[in-house]
């Protein structure tokens, strides 16, 4: 019995052992199953990640703007980005796959460039290092060379063995061009500053030098000569400063127009008067032609329009040799009635040195000149034409130039202008009409003779012309003694000059014929001799319709005084009382000196508070106030506002004239907004000052 029990226990123990082993085996089997599944899953995950990595590699290579090429360890092309095949106009990558790098380079590089590419590739492989350099290449085959930054990078395995190479072409054309442009701009500005230094120091040298000479001499004529040269140099320097200021406004996009109605021909006359004398000194034949269909008054910016024309004429004068010719022509080339616009074409032509084609593109570029060397023959800042172009563009116009070396140049622009309000009147004495006036014009210039005849046709008077004195005397001999009312005679003519012609006419016809001398020279040069031979009057060239008609009007009244350029009348402001607010001593001296012959009485104030106090104390003692802007204690704006705010009737009506170096448009508007009536810029122009004084005193009833 006991034996049986022992046997059963042994059997149960064995069963337990077997069961435990089976469990262990099952556990091992289960773990192996899980491990196998994990391994399978891991492999699958690795495959997916690899595929994802490959996909991103493909996307990188196909979408990169750079051209990428991969070569194997035998230097055969294994892969390239799509942009590379597109650049070479290849339909398939298979056409170049497996080709040696030298064969690939031959597709887009030739001669020296091919050799440089191969040498750099070999050097990178030999030294086992990346090599970068720049090269110009024509991938498209169009002949347009572009800049590329090229990088060769050998690729190594873990053991350091070269397995291939990566080649990248990065297009840096735009960056290179921008860099070159910046370098050129900096160089141009440096050249400009050097030239500006020269241009500004030259007149300053004249001013300082002539001042020293004037101070050291007792000769009155010598002093006058020095003062004249100082005045010329100062005007030139002011022109340079104005150009620089205008260019700074253009660079800041602050240049603006101020449109108003003005007499177009009078504007052209003012411009021509300024430049005619310098042309006559160099014996340059200067003619002006204005289309009679242009409205007498136009609506535009007179100052800026004058600036463009003056720039053109100054250049023409500068580059035209002695004995040459300059023409200023204004014509009406179209109209848009729906917008009340007239299109004007204004051109300046010369027969000077002309402009080489390679310099044409620089003409209108800021800080650049056709000839930018310091020692250039003709000088100048190189800003005038750039400023002119911007002004014309602001006027909605177009500017052009035609030129060739040795044949001269023509600068022209077309702008739209509105017809202004106002009508030009030139009244004749009672009982006289243009139809019964007979004129004889004597001039060796065909253009001048044509001008007289055209003007006669427009105005309706009868006009004969003669090319010299002999022909003129012959015409008068064959006509009735009183047939010609007025004879216009050019001063300088070959054979018999104008004075000789005038003398013969006066000897024979006395006062039955009026003789007017015409010349581009100053009246002062010929006044004494002209008066001796009996000349009745003088008008300067270039000729204008208004000056011609005014001359005829005056001489037909038989005024005893000859027609000569007007001079400022002495004592024109006799007894006018001025309150001058100016903190700088020399500026007060200048105002007093400019007006000392006009009869004014000046009371001085040295700051804004003082001008307010002096006016408040005696408001009826002053007829007009000259107000500087930048003053201590109170500036001109504050002083003006305080005066206008006084409980005194005179404070509301007294004219206040701004007198300041702040001359930009917004400065003028700021002066007007503070309560001032008008504005005069420094340095002072005595003519402008007198005209504005007249206007303001008349408006105030003085």
PDB file of C-alpha atoms in Angstrom, residues 7-176:
ATOM      1  CA  UNK A   7       4.830   5.462  -6.874  1.00  0.00           C
ATOM      2  CA  UNK A   8       1.864   7.806  -7.294  1.00  0.00           C
ATOM      3  CA  UNK A   9       3.716  10.716  -5.696  1.00  0.00           C
ATOM      4  CA  UNK A  10       6.691  10.159  -7.987  1.00  0.00           C
ATOM      5  CA  UNK A  11       4.397  10.116 -11.000  1.00  0.00           C
ATOM      6  CA  UNK A  12       2.724  13.410  -9.930  1.00  0.00           C
ATOM      7  CA  UNK A  13       6.116  15.019  -9.456  1.00  0.00           C
ATOM      8  CA  UNK A  14       7.182  13.998 -12.957  1.00  0.00           C
ATOM      9  CA  UNK A  15       3.929  15.342 -14.358  1.00  0.00           C
ATOM     10  CA  UNK A  16       4.579  18.665 -12.655  1.00  0.00           C
ATOM     11  CA  UNK A  17       8.074  18.775 -14.097  1.00  0.00           C
ATOM     12  CA  UNK A  18       6.772  17.978 -17.551  1.00  0.00           C
ATOM     13  CA  UNK A  19       4.031  20.566 -17.190  1.00  0.00           C
ATOM     14  CA  UNK A  20       6.614  23.151 -16.141  1.00  0.00           C
ATOM     15  CA  UNK A  21       8.813  22.325 -19.132  1.00  0.00           C
ATOM     16  CA  UNK A  22       5.862  22.472 -21.476  1.00  0.00           C
ATOM     17  CA  UNK A  23       5.006  25.892 -20.064  1.00  0.00           C
ATOM     18  CA  UNK A  24       8.561  27.014 -20.541  1.00  0.00           C
ATOM     19  CA  UNK A  25       8.576  25.704 -24.074  1.00  0.00           C
ATOM     20  CA  UNK A  26       5.281  27.413 -24.789  1.00  0.00           C
ATOM     21  CA  UNK A  27       6.664  30.638 -23.348  1.00  0.00           C
ATOM     22  CA  UNK A  28       9.790  30.345 -25.467  1.00  0.00           C
ATOM     23  CA  UNK A  29       7.676  29.587 -28.530  1.00  0.00           C
ATOM     24  CA  UNK A  30       5.440  32.563 -27.775  1.00  0.00           C
ATOM     25  CA  UNK A  31       8.416  34.846 -27.266  1.00  0.00           C
ATOM     26  CA  UNK A  32       9.930  33.650 -30.501  1.00  0.00           C
ATOM     27  CA  UNK A  33       6.682  34.380 -32.297  1.00  0.00           C
ATOM     28  CA  UNK A  34       6.563  37.900 -30.856  1.00  0.00           C
ATOM     29  CA  UNK A  35      10.222  38.492 -31.619  1.00  0.00           C
ATOM     30  CA  UNK A  36       9.769  37.350 -35.188  1.00  0.00           C
ATOM     31  CA  UNK A  37       6.775  39.613 -35.639  1.00  0.00           C
ATOM     32  CA  UNK A  38       8.686  42.541 -34.119  1.00  0.00           C
ATOM     33  CA  UNK A  39      11.604  41.855 -36.365  1.00  0.00           C
ATOM     34  CA  UNK A  40       9.326  41.749 -39.353  1.00  0.00           C
ATOM     35  CA  UNK A  41       7.596  44.941 -38.268  1.00  0.00           C
ATOM     36  CA  UNK A  42      10.930  46.628 -37.634  1.00  0.00           C
ATOM     37  CA  UNK A  43      12.161  45.699 -41.079  1.00  0.00           C
ATOM     38  CA  UNK A  44       8.968  47.003 -42.593  1.00  0.00           C
ATOM     39  CA  UNK A  45       9.350  50.293 -40.646  1.00  0.00           C
ATOM     40  CA  UNK A  46      12.923  50.623 -41.808  1.00  0.00           C
ATOM     41  CA  UNK A  47      11.828  50.075 -45.412  1.00  0.00           C
ATOM     42  CA  UNK A  48       9.130  52.780 -45.099  1.00  0.00           C
ATOM     43  CA  UNK A  49      11.593  55.271 -43.561  1.00  0.00           C
ATOM     44  CA  UNK A  50      14.087  54.520 -46.287  1.00  0.00           C
ATOM     45  CA  UNK A  51      11.470  55.059 -48.953  1.00  0.00           C
ATOM     46  CA  UNK A  52      10.415  58.311 -47.295  1.00  0.00           C
ATOM     47  CA  UNK A  53      14.057  59.440 -47.169  1.00  0.00           C
ATOM     48  CA  UNK A  54      14.525  58.563 -50.842  1.00  0.00           C
ATOM     49  CA  UNK A  55      11.349  60.439 -51.725  1.00  0.00           C
ATOM     50  CA  UNK A  56      12.578  63.573 -49.967  1.00  0.00           C
ATOM     51  CA  UNK A  57      15.952  63.203 -51.677  1.00  0.00           C
ATOM     52  CA  UNK A  58      14.171  63.066 -55.033  1.00  0.00           C
ATOM     53  CA  UNK A  59      12.065  66.096 -54.130  1.00  0.00           C
ATOM     54  CA  UNK A  60      15.168  67.990 -53.061  1.00  0.00           C
ATOM     55  CA  UNK A  61      17.037  67.231 -56.249  1.00  0.00           C
ATOM     56  CA  UNK A  62      14.082  67.850 -58.559  1.00  0.00           C
ATOM     57  CA  UNK A  63      12.854  71.054 -56.928  1.00  0.00           C
ATOM     58  CA  UNK A  64      16.095  72.750 -56.062  1.00  0.00           C
ATOM     59  CA  UNK A  65      16.830  75.807 -58.222  1.00  0.00           C
ATOM     60  CA  UNK A  66      20.452  74.692 -58.197  1.00  0.00           C
ATOM     61  CA  UNK A  67      21.727  72.165 -60.693  1.00  0.00           C
ATOM     62  CA  UNK A  68      23.017  69.082 -58.797  1.00  0.00           C
ATOM     63  CA  UNK A  69      24.992  66.196 -60.303  1.00  0.00           C
ATOM     64  CA  UNK A  70      26.143  63.005 -58.544  1.00  0.00           C
ATOM     65  CA  UNK A  71      29.038  60.981 -59.933  1.00  0.00           C
ATOM     66  CA  UNK A  72      30.023  57.442 -58.854  1.00  0.00           C
ATOM     67  CA  UNK A  73      33.458  56.229 -57.763  1.00  0.00           C
ATOM     68  CA  UNK A  74      34.485  55.924 -61.411  1.00  0.00           C
ATOM     69  CA  UNK A  75      33.513  59.537 -62.146  1.00  0.00           C
ATOM     70  CA  UNK A  76      30.473  58.477 -64.159  1.00  0.00           C
ATOM     71  CA  UNK A  77      27.267  60.478 -63.925  1.00  0.00           C
ATOM     72  CA  UNK A  78      24.855  58.599 -61.681  1.00  0.00           C
ATOM     73  CA  UNK A  79      22.204  61.215 -61.081  1.00  0.00           C
ATOM     74  CA  UNK A  80      21.311  64.862 -61.817  1.00  0.00           C
ATOM     75  CA  UNK A  81      18.502  67.213 -60.881  1.00  0.00           C
ATOM     76  CA  UNK A  82      15.790  67.836 -63.410  1.00  0.00           C
ATOM     77  CA  UNK A  83      16.727  71.504 -63.833  1.00  0.00           C
ATOM     78  CA  UNK A  84      20.085  70.423 -65.290  1.00  0.00           C
ATOM     79  CA  UNK A  85      18.528  68.428 -68.133  1.00  0.00           C
ATOM     80  CA  UNK A  86      16.065  71.260 -68.760  1.00  0.00           C
ATOM     81  CA  UNK A  87      18.863  73.805 -69.031  1.00  0.00           C
ATOM     82  CA  UNK A  88      20.635  71.633 -71.602  1.00  0.00           C
ATOM     83  CA  UNK A  89      17.354  70.959 -73.435  1.00  0.00           C
ATOM     84  CA  UNK A  90      17.775  67.177 -72.986  1.00  0.00           C
ATOM     85  CA  UNK A  91      14.633  65.063 -73.375  1.00  0.00           C
ATOM     86  CA  UNK A  92      15.850  62.302 -71.030  1.00  0.00           C
ATOM     87  CA  UNK A  93      18.407  61.770 -68.293  1.00  0.00           C
ATOM     88  CA  UNK A  94      19.307  58.444 -69.928  1.00  0.00           C
ATOM     89  CA  UNK A  95      21.064  60.390 -72.704  1.00  0.00           C
ATOM     90  CA  UNK A  96      23.838  61.388 -70.306  1.00  0.00           C
ATOM     91  CA  UNK A  97      23.660  58.763 -67.551  1.00  0.00           C
ATOM     92  CA  UNK A  98      26.924  56.852 -67.122  1.00  0.00           C
ATOM     93  CA  UNK A  99      28.997  59.397 -69.059  1.00  0.00           C
ATOM     94  CA  UNK A 100      32.353  60.605 -67.740  1.00  0.00           C
ATOM     95  CA  UNK A 101      32.430  64.035 -66.074  1.00  0.00           C
ATOM     96  CA  UNK A 102      34.644  65.492 -68.840  1.00  0.00           C
ATOM     97  CA  UNK A 103      32.027  64.482 -71.433  1.00  0.00           C
ATOM     98  CA  UNK A 104      29.295  66.102 -69.347  1.00  0.00           C
ATOM     99  CA  UNK A 105      31.269  69.368 -69.048  1.00  0.00           C
ATOM    100  CA  UNK A 106      31.727  69.518 -72.812  1.00  0.00           C
ATOM    101  CA  UNK A 107      27.965  69.965 -73.203  1.00  0.00           C
ATOM    102  CA  UNK A 108      28.083  73.528 -71.826  1.00  0.00           C
ATOM    103  CA  UNK A 109      31.709  74.628 -71.519  1.00  0.00           C
ATOM    104  CA  UNK A 110      34.357  75.175 -74.142  1.00  0.00           C
ATOM    105  CA  UNK A 111      38.091  75.822 -74.309  1.00  0.00           C
ATOM    106  CA  UNK A 112      39.419  77.623 -71.245  1.00  0.00           C
ATOM    107  CA  UNK A 113      36.219  77.197 -69.213  1.00  0.00           C
ATOM    108  CA  UNK A 114      36.164  73.438 -69.905  1.00  0.00           C
ATOM    109  CA  UNK A 115      39.758  73.100 -68.773  1.00  0.00           C
ATOM    110  CA  UNK A 116      39.075  75.065 -65.562  1.00  0.00           C
ATOM    111  CA  UNK A 117      36.115  72.828 -64.696  1.00  0.00           C
ATOM    112  CA  UNK A 118      38.114  69.633 -65.261  1.00  0.00           C
ATOM    113  CA  UNK A 119      41.134  70.966 -63.307  1.00  0.00           C
ATOM    114  CA  UNK A 120      38.987  71.915 -60.326  1.00  0.00           C
ATOM    115  CA  UNK A 121      37.188  68.560 -60.374  1.00  0.00           C
ATOM    116  CA  UNK A 122      40.514  66.684 -60.469  1.00  0.00           C
ATOM    117  CA  UNK A 123      41.927  68.872 -57.673  1.00  0.00           C
ATOM    118  CA  UNK A 124      38.922  68.156 -55.440  1.00  0.00           C
ATOM    119  CA  UNK A 125      39.316  64.396 -55.914  1.00  0.00           C
ATOM    120  CA  UNK A 126      43.066  64.475 -55.480  1.00  0.00           C
ATOM    121  CA  UNK A 127      43.022  66.533 -52.269  1.00  0.00           C
ATOM    122  CA  UNK A 128      39.822  64.923 -51.012  1.00  0.00           C
ATOM    123  CA  UNK A 129      38.353  68.319 -50.205  1.00  0.00           C
ATOM    124  CA  UNK A 130      35.589  70.563 -51.477  1.00  0.00           C
ATOM    125  CA  UNK A 131      36.471  73.197 -54.064  1.00  0.00           C
ATOM    126  CA  UNK A 132      34.346  76.299 -54.826  1.00  0.00           C
ATOM    127  CA  UNK A 133      34.836  78.995 -57.446  1.00  0.00           C
ATOM    128  CA  UNK A 134      32.852  81.249 -59.815  1.00  0.00           C
ATOM    129  CA  UNK A 135      32.551  80.896 -63.568  1.00  0.00           C
ATOM    130  CA  UNK A 136      30.501  82.417 -66.400  1.00  0.00           C
ATOM    131  CA  UNK A 137      28.676  79.817 -68.487  1.00  0.00           C
ATOM    132  CA  UNK A 138      26.092  79.671 -71.232  1.00  0.00           C
ATOM    133  CA  UNK A 139      23.896  76.685 -70.305  1.00  0.00           C
ATOM    134  CA  UNK A 140      20.985  77.754 -72.508  1.00  0.00           C
ATOM    135  CA  UNK A 141      23.081  78.089 -75.641  1.00  0.00           C
ATOM    136  CA  UNK A 142      21.628  81.570 -76.272  1.00  0.00           C
ATOM    137  CA  UNK A 143      24.921  83.411 -75.974  1.00  0.00           C
ATOM    138  CA  UNK A 144      23.848  85.004 -72.684  1.00  0.00           C
ATOM    139  CA  UNK A 145      26.588  84.343 -70.165  1.00  0.00           C
ATOM    140  CA  UNK A 146      25.493  83.913 -66.548  1.00  0.00           C
ATOM    141  CA  UNK A 147      27.457  83.814 -63.316  1.00  0.00           C
ATOM    142  CA  UNK A 148      27.552  80.524 -61.387  1.00  0.00           C
ATOM    143  CA  UNK A 149      29.077  79.574 -58.066  1.00  0.00           C
ATOM    144  CA  UNK A 150      30.342  76.014 -58.610  1.00  0.00           C
ATOM    145  CA  UNK A 151      31.055  73.541 -55.769  1.00  0.00           C
ATOM    146  CA  UNK A 152      32.829  70.143 -56.117  1.00  0.00           C
ATOM    147  CA  UNK A 153      32.492  67.882 -53.043  1.00  0.00           C
ATOM    148  CA  UNK A 154      33.968  64.345 -52.925  1.00  0.00           C
ATOM    149  CA  UNK A 155      31.750  61.836 -51.026  1.00  0.00           C
ATOM    150  CA  UNK A 156      33.384  59.252 -48.663  1.00  0.00           C
ATOM    151  CA  UNK A 157      32.308  56.031 -46.990  1.00  0.00           C
ATOM    152  CA  UNK A 158      32.949  55.212 -43.303  1.00  0.00           C
ATOM    153  CA  UNK A 159      36.457  54.031 -44.094  1.00  0.00           C
ATOM    154  CA  UNK A 160      37.304  57.299 -45.871  1.00  0.00           C
ATOM    155  CA  UNK A 161      37.238  55.816 -49.339  1.00  0.00           C
ATOM    156  CA  UNK A 162      35.872  58.083 -52.121  1.00  0.00           C
ATOM    157  CA  UNK A 163      32.569  56.668 -53.340  1.00  0.00           C
ATOM    158  CA  UNK A 164      31.662  59.524 -55.695  1.00  0.00           C
ATOM    159  CA  UNK A 165      31.325  63.275 -55.969  1.00  0.00           C
ATOM    160  CA  UNK A 166      28.619  65.911 -55.702  1.00  0.00           C
ATOM    161  CA  UNK A 167      28.668  68.853 -58.141  1.00  0.00           C
ATOM    162  CA  UNK A 168      26.424  71.916 -57.590  1.00  0.00           C
ATOM    163  CA  UNK A 169      25.868  74.908 -59.950  1.00  0.00           C
ATOM    164  CA  UNK A 170      24.301  77.877 -58.116  1.00  0.00           C
ATOM    165  CA  UNK A 171      23.161  80.796 -60.340  1.00  0.00           C
ATOM    166  CA  UNK A 172      24.433  84.037 -58.759  1.00  0.00           C
ATOM    167  CA  UNK A 173      23.799  86.310 -61.769  1.00  0.00           C
ATOM    168  CA  UNK A 174      21.285  88.556 -59.991  1.00  0.00           C
ATOM    169  CA  UNK A 175      23.417  88.814 -56.875  1.00  0.00           C
ATOM    170  CA  UNK A 176      26.470  89.576 -59.013  1.00  0.00           C
TER     171      UNK A 176
END
